[in-house]
């Protein structure tokens, strides 16, 4: 058996980087910068008001209450025609540029406007309610480095600096297929004895969508060498990576293995992990190939440990793995000391200042419902044969689901 970290190293070392291109900002969500993002100008681009109120000279309102003459009314998007001199003010809206001469804003709540003059009820110091030019991002700043994965706030920041076509690595196109004569599409009404429905392709489709990949769905391929070879040929021609499930274990009908061995360059590993031990990896004419096991939980674990970090690496991301936290496992668990064991657990914030985890269901590798009911893997390292109740474990969060029902919110 190969140690998991060693297998992960081999995968990351082998996968190529996707090509670099410029894409419209609205198509860049989830992609990774391939060049630093440098701000060509300040954000905000000009000093502006943080409040609706009156732009004043702080020294004029030092002895508030005072009365000032209102020179004009300044909405956001316009520049004041007048200069704020002694004894005057400009009525200003949030986001409007601070007029020349003014150095502070009195919020509208502390004022009263009457017949062209404003009563100022409170004093302010210079700079109050003024957002400085460049206060968020100064011109010339490298806001994001190469390798940063773009999320919602990143897109907003790139927009604010006018980087409308960020330089990123291309969105990966990933081919998926399921293997097995027993596997049928999910919409088949009646299963004959021996048949099951295809869970793995649904799982992979969703995992890849979450990652921001485009999925090329090659369906279910029967255990037929020619069919499989033809399908993989198509995948090599059209995809940046290929992910299959099934057919990589020791069984007699393990065709993926046979076909791939012919195509060469693929290694079949027994990885010291549970679930997900049998795993095939290599390059098919340069295209990374991930041969995941057949059992659905193994598929998810192997995807998380191999395919997801590898795809993120191909996309150019600096950070590749899901976050791990530490918490207490509430039940005891026996584990195989020869392998890294990924227990399916449900992690909750205890309210006692710590995370707690409970097994989320049956722990066999075909029991996918325990993955659906869980949100994390409790990762039990090699060399540990059992975890006692209340022992601290590492928890790899594979999802951070929403909490709090409407009823809970309404109840306060
Ligand atoms: P295999 O590695 O092909 O021998 O498959 C191992 C186990 O996973 C068998 O019980 C298969 O029936 C099951 N399996 C394989 N592919 C799928 C799939 N797409 N969806 C659900 N179960 C599967
Ligand atoms: Mg099979």
GROMACS .gro file of C-alpha atoms and ligand atoms in nm:
model
  436
    1UNK     CA    1   0.000   0.000   0.000
    2UNK     CA    2   0.112   0.355  -0.074
    3UNK     CA    3   0.095   0.619   0.198
    4UNK     CA    4  -0.171   0.879   0.117
    5UNK     CA    5   0.064   1.182   0.135
    6UNK     CA    6   0.304   1.018  -0.109
    7UNK     CA    7   0.022   0.937  -0.354
    8UNK     CA    8  -0.102   1.298  -0.326
    9UNK     CA    9   0.248   1.428  -0.399
   10UNK     CA   10   0.272   1.214  -0.712
   11UNK     CA   11  -0.063   1.338  -0.841
   12UNK     CA   12   0.015   1.706  -0.779
   13UNK     CA   13   0.359   1.669  -0.937
   14UNK     CA   14   0.214   1.513  -1.252
   15UNK     CA   15  -0.080   1.735  -1.345
   16UNK     CA   16  -0.023   2.015  -1.599
   17UNK     CA   17  -0.137   2.373  -1.560
   18UNK     CA   18  -0.431   2.492  -1.769
   19UNK     CA   19  -0.364   2.762  -2.031
   20UNK     CA   20  -0.381   3.130  -1.936
   21UNK     CA   21  -0.642   3.357  -2.089
   22UNK     CA   22  -0.830   3.679  -2.024
   23UNK     CA   23  -1.199   3.639  -1.950
   24UNK     CA   24  -1.482   3.886  -1.888
   25UNK     CA   25  -1.524   3.952  -1.518
   26UNK     CA   26  -1.869   3.795  -1.517
   27UNK     CA   27  -1.718   3.467  -1.640
   28UNK     CA   28  -1.433   3.461  -1.392
   29UNK     CA   29  -1.611   3.352  -1.075
   30UNK     CA   30  -1.435   3.049  -0.924
   31UNK     CA   31  -1.133   3.081  -1.153
   32UNK     CA   32  -0.780   3.158  -1.037
   33UNK     CA   33  -0.566   3.462  -1.119
   34UNK     CA   34  -0.264   3.382  -1.338
   35UNK     CA   35  -0.115   3.731  -1.288
   36UNK     CA   36  -0.124   3.972  -0.996
   37UNK     CA   37  -0.407   4.223  -0.998
   38UNK     CA   38  -0.260   4.574  -0.968
   39UNK     CA   39  -0.478   4.877  -0.902
   40UNK     CA   40  -0.419   5.147  -1.168
   41UNK     CA   41  -0.599   5.404  -0.955
   42UNK     CA   42  -0.720   5.471  -0.602
   43UNK     CA   43  -1.033   5.312  -0.460
   44UNK     CA   44  -1.230   5.513  -0.377
   45UNK     CA   45  -1.104   5.726  -0.668
   46UNK     CA   46  -1.178   6.052  -0.481
   47UNK     CA   47  -1.246   6.165  -0.125
   48UNK     CA   48  -1.619   6.133  -0.065
   49UNK     CA   49  -1.884   6.152   0.198
   50UNK     CA   50  -1.962   5.847   0.414
   51UNK     CA   51  -2.292   6.002   0.520
   52UNK     CA   52  -2.585   6.206   0.399
   53UNK     CA   53  -2.534   6.545   0.561
   54UNK     CA   54  -2.343   6.870   0.518
   55UNK     CA   55  -1.985   6.915   0.400
   56UNK     CA   56  -1.830   7.179   0.624
   57UNK     CA   57  -1.501   7.322   0.747
   58UNK     CA   58  -1.447   7.155   1.085
   59UNK     CA   59  -1.322   7.481   1.233
   60UNK     CA   60  -1.654   7.649   1.144
   61UNK     CA   61  -1.858   7.404   1.356
   62UNK     CA   62  -1.618   7.381   1.648
   63UNK     CA   63  -1.857   7.586   1.865
   64UNK     CA   64  -2.178   7.414   1.751
   65UNK     CA   65  -2.462   7.479   1.747
   66UNK     CA   66  -2.394   7.718   1.460
   67UNK     CA   67  -2.577   7.828   1.146
   68UNK     CA   68  -2.419   7.793   0.800
   69UNK     CA   69  -2.530   7.912   0.457
   70UNK     CA   70  -2.607   7.621   0.220
   71UNK     CA   71  -2.434   7.676  -0.116
   72UNK     CA   72  -2.578   7.384  -0.311
   73UNK     CA   73  -2.722   7.035  -0.302
   74UNK     CA   74  -2.472   6.766  -0.411
   75UNK     CA   75  -2.592   6.418  -0.506
   76UNK     CA   76  -2.356   6.123  -0.571
   77UNK     CA   77  -2.215   6.131  -0.923
   78UNK     CA   78  -2.167   6.509  -0.941
   79UNK     CA   79  -1.894   6.754  -0.847
   80UNK     CA   80  -1.967   7.066  -0.643
   81UNK     CA   81  -1.961   7.393  -0.837
   82UNK     CA   82  -1.881   7.592  -0.526
   83UNK     CA   83  -1.598   7.603  -0.275
   84UNK     CA   84  -1.686   7.574   0.091
   85UNK     CA   85  -1.562   7.893   0.255
   86UNK     CA   86  -1.601   8.023   0.606
   87UNK     CA   87  -1.965   8.016   0.723
   88UNK     CA   88  -2.090   7.795   0.440
   89UNK     CA   89  -2.176   7.431   0.377
   90UNK     CA   90  -2.275   7.203   0.089
   91UNK     CA   91  -2.561   6.960   0.135
   92UNK     CA   92  -2.403   6.628   0.040
   93UNK     CA   93  -2.519   6.273  -0.024
   94UNK     CA   94  -2.329   5.954   0.059
   95UNK     CA   95  -2.067   5.888  -0.210
   96UNK     CA   96  -2.055   6.244  -0.346
   97UNK     CA   97  -1.705   6.401  -0.370
   98UNK     CA   98  -1.606   6.627  -0.081
   99UNK     CA   99  -1.620   6.984  -0.219
  100UNK     CA  100  -1.309   7.199  -0.224
  101UNK     CA  101  -1.265   7.379   0.105
  102UNK     CA  102  -1.461   7.128   0.312
  103UNK     CA  103  -1.280   6.880   0.537
  104UNK     CA  104  -1.561   6.707   0.729
  105UNK     CA  105  -1.926   6.602   0.706
  106UNK     CA  106  -2.193   6.656   0.970
  107UNK     CA  107  -2.456   6.383   0.943
  108UNK     CA  108  -2.804   6.499   0.848
  109UNK     CA  109  -2.949   6.373   1.178
  110UNK     CA  110  -2.756   6.648   1.362
  111UNK     CA  111  -2.882   6.929   1.138
  112UNK     CA  112  -3.191   7.119   1.041
  113UNK     CA  113  -3.237   7.295   0.707
  114UNK     CA  114  -3.450   7.610   0.692
  115UNK     CA  115  -3.471   7.873   0.414
  116UNK     CA  116  -3.129   7.813   0.265
  117UNK     CA  117  -2.943   7.795   0.593
  118UNK     CA  118  -2.863   7.491   0.801
  119UNK     CA  119  -2.853   7.463   1.176
  120UNK     CA  120  -2.560   7.241   1.275
  121UNK     CA  121  -2.616   7.077   1.611
  122UNK     CA  122  -2.284   6.903   1.671
  123UNK     CA  123  -1.917   6.972   1.615
  124UNK     CA  124  -1.692   6.744   1.407
  125UNK     CA  125  -1.316   6.719   1.366
  126UNK     CA  126  -1.139   6.733   1.030
  127UNK     CA  127  -1.188   6.405   0.842
  128UNK     CA  128  -1.512   6.305   1.014
  129UNK     CA  129  -1.734   6.101   0.777
  130UNK     CA  130  -1.487   6.158   0.494
  131UNK     CA  131  -1.373   5.848   0.302
  132UNK     CA  132  -1.022   5.920   0.180
  133UNK     CA  133  -0.917   5.863  -0.181
  134UNK     CA  134  -0.735   5.527  -0.189
  135UNK     CA  135  -0.861   5.442   0.159
  136UNK     CA  136  -0.966   5.095   0.042
  137UNK     CA  137  -0.702   5.034  -0.226
  138UNK     CA  138  -0.420   5.278  -0.305
  139UNK     CA  139  -0.311   5.320  -0.670
  140UNK     CA  140  -0.028   5.078  -0.752
  141UNK     CA  141  -0.124   4.822  -0.485
  142UNK     CA  142  -0.109   4.454  -0.579
  143UNK     CA  143  -0.454   4.370  -0.450
  144UNK     CA  144  -0.439   3.999  -0.534
  145UNK     CA  145  -0.146   3.774  -0.609
  146UNK     CA  146  -0.124   3.501  -0.872
  147UNK     CA  147  -0.299   3.193  -0.738
  148UNK     CA  148  -0.589   3.374  -0.574
  149UNK     CA  149  -0.922   3.206  -0.644
  150UNK     CA  150  -1.188   3.462  -0.737
  151UNK     CA  151  -1.498   3.477  -0.522
  152UNK     CA  152  -1.778   3.730  -0.491
  153UNK     CA  153  -1.579   4.002  -0.314
  154UNK     CA  154  -1.281   3.953  -0.548
  155UNK     CA  155  -1.502   4.019  -0.850
  156UNK     CA  156  -1.630   4.335  -0.686
  157UNK     CA  157  -1.278   4.456  -0.608
  158UNK     CA  158  -1.156   4.381  -0.961
  159UNK     CA  159  -1.452   4.578  -1.095
  160UNK     CA  160  -1.364   4.871  -0.866
  161UNK     CA  161  -1.013   4.892  -1.011
  162UNK     CA  162  -1.141   4.856  -1.368
  163UNK     CA  163  -0.989   4.509  -1.428
  164UNK     CA  164  -1.276   4.400  -1.650
  165UNK     CA  165  -1.087   4.107  -1.810
  166UNK     CA  166  -0.878   3.938  -1.544
  167UNK     CA  167  -0.593   3.709  -1.647
  168UNK     CA  168  -0.686   3.362  -1.525
  169UNK     CA  169  -0.627   2.998  -1.605
  170UNK     CA  170  -0.898   2.850  -1.821
  171UNK     CA  171  -1.203   2.691  -1.663
  172UNK     CA  172  -1.131   2.316  -1.666
  173UNK     CA  173  -1.348   2.088  -1.877
  174UNK     CA  174  -1.376   1.756  -1.697
  175UNK     CA  175  -1.513   1.438  -1.853
  176UNK     CA  176  -1.695   1.200  -1.622
  177UNK     CA  177  -1.823   0.850  -1.677
  178UNK     CA  178  -1.949   0.558  -1.475
  179UNK     CA  179  -1.852   0.201  -1.551
  180UNK     CA  180  -2.037  -0.122  -1.481
  181UNK     CA  181  -2.291  -0.355  -1.641
  182UNK     CA  182  -2.503  -0.327  -1.325
  183UNK     CA  183  -2.526   0.052  -1.340
  184UNK     CA  184  -2.842   0.218  -1.475
  185UNK     CA  185  -2.952   0.578  -1.511
  186UNK     CA  186  -3.133   0.725  -1.210
  187UNK     CA  187  -3.462   0.760  -1.400
  188UNK     CA  188  -3.499   0.390  -1.474
  189UNK     CA  189  -3.835   0.302  -1.316
  190UNK     CA  190  -3.780  -0.063  -1.234
  191UNK     CA  191  -3.450  -0.229  -1.153
  192UNK     CA  192  -3.395  -0.589  -1.254
  193UNK     CA  193  -3.223  -0.816  -1.002
  194UNK     CA  194  -2.856  -0.725  -0.983
  195UNK     CA  195  -2.900  -0.371  -1.110
  196UNK     CA  196  -2.845  -0.045  -0.923
  197UNK     CA  197  -2.876   0.319  -1.022
  198UNK     CA  198  -2.583   0.543  -1.104
  199UNK     CA  199  -2.504   0.757  -0.800
  200UNK     CA  200  -2.143   0.835  -0.882
  201UNK     CA  201  -2.197   1.046  -1.190
  202UNK     CA  202  -2.445   1.265  -1.003
  203UNK     CA  203  -2.199   1.303  -0.717
  204UNK     CA  204  -1.912   1.392  -0.950
  205UNK     CA  205  -2.122   1.631  -1.155
  206UNK     CA  206  -2.215   1.822  -0.842
  207UNK     CA  207  -1.864   1.821  -0.694
  208UNK     CA  208  -1.720   1.950  -1.020
  209UNK     CA  209  -1.987   2.216  -1.059
  210UNK     CA  210  -1.909   2.340  -0.709
  211UNK     CA  211  -1.545   2.359  -0.808
  212UNK     CA  212  -1.632   2.572  -1.109
  213UNK     CA  213  -1.547   2.313  -1.377
  214UNK     CA  214  -1.743   2.252  -1.695
  215UNK     CA  215  -1.857   1.891  -1.701
  216UNK     CA  216  -1.855   1.670  -2.008
  217UNK     CA  217  -2.095   1.392  -1.913
  218UNK     CA  218  -2.003   1.073  -2.097
  219UNK     CA  219  -2.270   0.868  -1.923
  220UNK     CA  220  -2.257   0.505  -1.824
  221UNK     CA  221  -2.016   0.276  -2.006
  222UNK     CA  222  -2.084  -0.094  -1.991
  223UNK     CA  223  -1.807  -0.336  -1.899
  224UNK     CA  224  -1.691  -0.367  -2.259
  225UNK     CA  225  -1.330  -0.296  -2.349
  226UNK     CA  226  -1.398  -0.150  -2.695
  227UNK     CA  227  -1.673   0.077  -2.573
  228UNK     CA  228  -1.460   0.199  -2.287
  229UNK     CA  229  -1.161   0.258  -2.513
  230UNK     CA  230  -1.373   0.459  -2.757
  231UNK     CA  231  -1.524   0.666  -2.479
  232UNK     CA  232  -1.185   0.740  -2.323
  233UNK     CA  233  -1.052   0.840  -2.666
  234UNK     CA  234  -1.332   1.092  -2.695
  235UNK     CA  235  -1.262   1.218  -2.344
  236UNK     CA  236  -0.892   1.267  -2.420
  237UNK     CA  237  -0.984   1.473  -2.727
  238UNK     CA  238  -1.237   1.696  -2.553
  239UNK     CA  239  -1.148   1.731  -2.186
  240UNK     CA  240  -0.873   1.871  -1.964
  241UNK     CA  241  -0.915   1.585  -1.716
  242UNK     CA  242  -1.104   1.257  -1.700
  243UNK     CA  243  -1.272   1.107  -1.395
  244UNK     CA  244  -1.417   0.758  -1.402
  245UNK     CA  245  -1.570   0.547  -1.128
  246UNK     CA  246  -1.558   0.172  -1.086
  247UNK     CA  247  -1.349  -0.098  -1.240
  248UNK     CA  248  -1.019  -0.026  -1.069
  249UNK     CA  249  -1.032  -0.287  -0.791
  250UNK     CA  250  -0.920  -0.649  -0.788
  251UNK     CA  251  -1.231  -0.795  -0.949
  252UNK     CA  252  -1.216  -1.012  -1.258
  253UNK     CA  253  -1.426  -0.769  -1.466
  254UNK     CA  254  -1.223  -0.465  -1.381
  255UNK     CA  255  -1.206  -0.335  -1.731
  256UNK     CA  256  -1.088   0.016  -1.671
  257UNK     CA  257  -0.774  -0.145  -1.545
  258UNK     CA  258  -0.731  -0.367  -1.848
  259UNK     CA  259  -0.805  -0.096  -2.103
  260UNK     CA  260  -0.586   0.161  -1.932
  261UNK     CA  261  -0.299  -0.076  -1.898
  262UNK     CA  262  -0.312  -0.102  -2.278
  263UNK     CA  263  -0.318   0.277  -2.312
  264UNK     CA  264  -0.015   0.287  -2.084
  265UNK     CA  265   0.113   0.553  -1.844
  266UNK     CA  266  -0.149   0.474  -1.582
  267UNK     CA  267  -0.056   0.352  -1.236
  268UNK     CA  268  -0.282   0.143  -1.020
  269UNK     CA  269  -0.237   0.216  -0.658
  270UNK     CA  270  -0.353   0.065  -0.336
  271UNK     CA  271  -0.355   0.380  -0.124
  272UNK     CA  272  -0.340   0.345   0.253
  273UNK     CA  273  -0.673   0.517   0.301
  274UNK     CA  274  -1.023   0.408   0.388
  275UNK     CA  275  -1.248   0.433   0.204
  276UNK     CA  276  -1.102   0.482  -0.141
  277UNK     CA  277  -0.813   0.241  -0.143
  278UNK     CA  278  -0.799   0.131  -0.509
  279UNK     CA  279  -0.716   0.428  -0.727
  280UNK     CA  280  -0.578   0.468  -1.077
  281UNK     CA  281  -0.394   0.776  -1.189
  282UNK     CA  282  -0.186   0.888  -1.483
  283UNK     CA  283  -0.182   1.084  -1.804
  284UNK     CA  284  -0.372   0.964  -2.111
  285UNK     CA  285  -0.192   1.139  -2.396
  286UNK     CA  286  -0.118   1.419  -2.150
  287UNK     CA  287  -0.469   1.437  -2.004
  288UNK     CA  288  -0.486   1.363  -1.631
  289UNK     CA  289  -0.692   1.054  -1.560
  290UNK     CA  290  -0.846   0.979  -1.221
  291UNK     CA  291  -0.981   0.625  -1.192
  292UNK     CA  292  -1.189   0.640  -0.875
  293UNK     CA  293  -1.325   0.330  -0.703
  294UNK     CA  294  -1.686   0.218  -0.757
  295UNK     CA  295  -1.838   0.263  -0.416
  296UNK     CA  296  -1.993   0.608  -0.388
  297UNK     CA  297  -1.836   0.705  -0.055
  298UNK     CA  298  -1.497   0.598  -0.189
  299UNK     CA  299  -1.566   0.816  -0.492
  300UNK     CA  300  -1.624   1.120  -0.275
  301UNK     CA  301  -1.325   1.057  -0.050
  302UNK     CA  302  -1.090   0.990  -0.343
  303UNK     CA  303  -1.224   1.295  -0.527
  304UNK     CA  304  -1.160   1.513  -0.223
  305UNK     CA  305  -0.811   1.376  -0.160
  306UNK     CA  306  -0.686   1.352  -0.520
  307UNK     CA  307  -0.903   1.501  -0.792
  308UNK     CA  308  -1.016   1.823  -0.624
  309UNK     CA  309  -0.670   1.941  -0.513
  310UNK     CA  310  -0.527   1.836  -0.850
  311UNK     CA  311  -0.790   2.031  -1.043
  312UNK     CA  312  -0.738   2.336  -0.823
  313UNK     CA  313  -0.367   2.304  -0.891
  314UNK     CA  314  -0.433   2.282  -1.266
  315UNK     CA  315  -0.646   2.594  -1.230
  316UNK     CA  316  -0.346   2.763  -1.071
  317UNK     CA  317  -0.475   2.793  -0.715
  318UNK     CA  318  -0.227   2.842  -0.434
  319UNK     CA  319  -0.443   2.667  -0.174
  320UNK     CA  320  -0.569   2.322  -0.259
  321UNK     CA  321  -0.726   2.148   0.036
  322UNK     CA  322  -1.044   2.188   0.237
  323UNK     CA  323  -1.006   2.343   0.581
  324UNK     CA  324  -0.951   2.123   0.884
  325UNK     CA  325  -1.057   2.213   1.234
  326UNK     CA  326  -1.021   2.019   1.558
  327UNK     CA  327  -1.309   1.890   1.763
  328UNK     CA  328  -1.428   1.606   1.985
  329UNK     CA  329  -1.574   1.288   1.840
  330UNK     CA  330  -1.867   1.202   2.065
  331UNK     CA  331  -1.872   0.827   1.996
  332UNK     CA  332  -1.592   0.572   2.003
  333UNK     CA  333  -1.478   0.432   1.666
  334UNK     CA  334  -1.258   0.139   1.566
  335UNK     CA  335  -1.035   0.218   1.270
  336UNK     CA  336  -0.777   0.035   1.063
  337UNK     CA  337  -0.435   0.139   1.198
  338UNK     CA  338  -0.272   0.070   0.859
  339UNK     CA  339  -0.474   0.342   0.684
  340UNK     CA  340  -0.583   0.701   0.710
  341UNK     CA  341  -0.951   0.658   0.789
  342UNK     CA  342  -1.210   0.915   0.686
  343UNK     CA  343  -1.513   0.877   0.912
  344UNK     CA  344  -1.830   1.047   0.795
  345UNK     CA  345  -1.943   1.281   1.068
  346UNK     CA  346  -2.171   1.570   1.140
  347UNK     CA  347  -1.986   1.861   1.300
  348UNK     CA  348  -2.167   2.110   1.519
  349UNK     CA  349  -2.063   2.413   1.717
  350UNK     CA  350  -2.117   2.293   2.072
  351UNK     CA  351  -2.203   2.629   2.224
  352UNK     CA  352  -1.948   2.528   2.486
  353UNK     CA  353  -1.676   2.693   2.277
  354UNK     CA  354  -1.580   2.384   2.080
  355UNK     CA  355  -1.669   2.175   1.778
  356UNK     CA  356  -1.819   1.830   1.831
  357UNK     CA  357  -1.864   1.552   1.576
  358UNK     CA  358  -2.102   1.259   1.561
  359UNK     CA  359  -2.098   0.972   1.314
  360UNK     CA  360  -2.355   1.070   1.051
  361UNK     CA  361  -2.462   0.716   0.963
  362UNK     CA  362  -2.330   0.377   0.854
  363UNK     CA  363  -1.960   0.378   0.779
  364UNK     CA  364  -1.938   0.128   0.493
  365UNK     CA  365  -1.813   0.263   0.162
  366UNK     CA  366  -2.143   0.204  -0.017
  367UNK     CA  367  -2.343   0.398   0.243
  368UNK     CA  368  -2.370   0.733   0.071
  369UNK     CA  369  -2.654   0.855   0.292
  370UNK     CA  370  -2.402   0.904   0.574
  371UNK     CA  371  -2.215   1.149   0.349
  372UNK     CA  372  -2.535   1.337   0.271
  373UNK     CA  373  -2.622   1.357   0.640
  374UNK     CA  374  -2.270   1.465   0.736
  375UNK     CA  375  -2.062   1.774   0.671
  376UNK     CA  376  -1.709   1.655   0.746
  377UNK     CA  377  -1.460   1.373   0.758
  378UNK     CA  378  -1.308   1.290   1.094
  379UNK     CA  379  -0.956   1.207   0.980
  380UNK     CA  380  -0.796   0.932   1.184
  381UNK     CA  381  -0.427   0.901   1.094
  382UNK     CA  382  -0.225   0.588   1.027
  383UNK     CA  383  -0.111   0.416   1.345
  384UNK     CA  384  -0.429   0.476   1.540
  385UNK     CA  385  -0.662   0.179   1.578
  386UNK     CA  386  -0.936   0.335   1.782
  387UNK     CA  387  -1.081   0.665   1.888
  388UNK     CA  388  -1.244   0.683   2.230
  389UNK     CA  389  -1.557   0.885   2.296
  390UNK     CA  390  -1.466   1.252   2.348
  391UNK     CA  391  -1.121   1.215   2.191
  392UNK     CA  392  -1.006   1.515   1.988
  393UNK     CA  393  -0.984   1.449   1.612
  394UNK     CA  394  -0.911   1.647   1.295
  395UNK     CA  395  -1.226   1.739   1.106
  396UNK     CA  396  -1.203   1.809   0.734
  397UNK     CA  397  -1.511   2.014   0.645
  398UNK     CA  398  -1.644   1.915   0.304
  399UNK     CA  399  -1.941   2.148   0.332
  400UNK     CA  400  -2.047   2.433   0.557
  401UNK     CA  401  -2.423   2.402   0.536
  402UNK     CA  402  -2.673   2.671   0.627
  403UNK     CA  403  -2.811   2.682   0.981
  404UNK     CA  404  -3.111   2.842   1.157
  405UNK     CA  405  -3.465   2.799   1.034
  406UNK     CA  406  -3.702   3.085   0.974
  407UNK     CA  407  -3.890   2.982   1.290
  408UNK     CA  408  -3.567   3.006   1.492
  409UNK     CA  409  -3.499   3.350   1.353
  410UNK     CA  410  -3.853   3.472   1.426
  411UNK     CA  411  -3.827   3.334   1.781
  412UNK     CA  412  -3.513   3.544   1.832
  413LIG     P1  413  -1.625  -0.184  -0.891
  413LIG     O1  414  -1.504  -0.115  -0.840
  413LIG     O2  415  -1.657  -0.152  -1.031
  413LIG     O3  416  -1.618  -0.331  -0.864
  413LIG     O4  417  -1.744  -0.128  -0.804
  413LIG     C1  418  -1.745  -0.140  -0.662
  413LIG     C2  419  -1.886  -0.123  -0.607
  413LIG     O5  420  -1.934   0.004  -0.640
  413LIG     C3  421  -1.986  -0.221  -0.665
  413LIG     O6  422  -2.075  -0.258  -0.561
  413LIG     C4  423  -2.056  -0.139  -0.770
  413LIG     O7  424  -2.187  -0.186  -0.798
  413LIG     C5  425  -2.060  -0.004  -0.706
  413LIG     N1  426  -2.069   0.099  -0.806
  413LIG     C6  427  -1.990   0.112  -0.916
  413LIG     N2  428  -2.024   0.218  -0.990
  413LIG     C7  429  -2.128   0.275  -0.926
  413LIG     C8  430  -2.211   0.389  -0.954
  413LIG     N3  431  -2.189   0.463  -1.063
  413LIG     N4  432  -2.309   0.422  -0.866
  413LIG     C9  433  -2.329   0.346  -0.756
  413LIG     N5  434  -2.257   0.239  -0.725
  413LIG    C10  435  -2.158   0.202  -0.808
  414LIG    MG1  436  -1.760  -0.233  -1.182
   0.00000   0.00000   0.00000
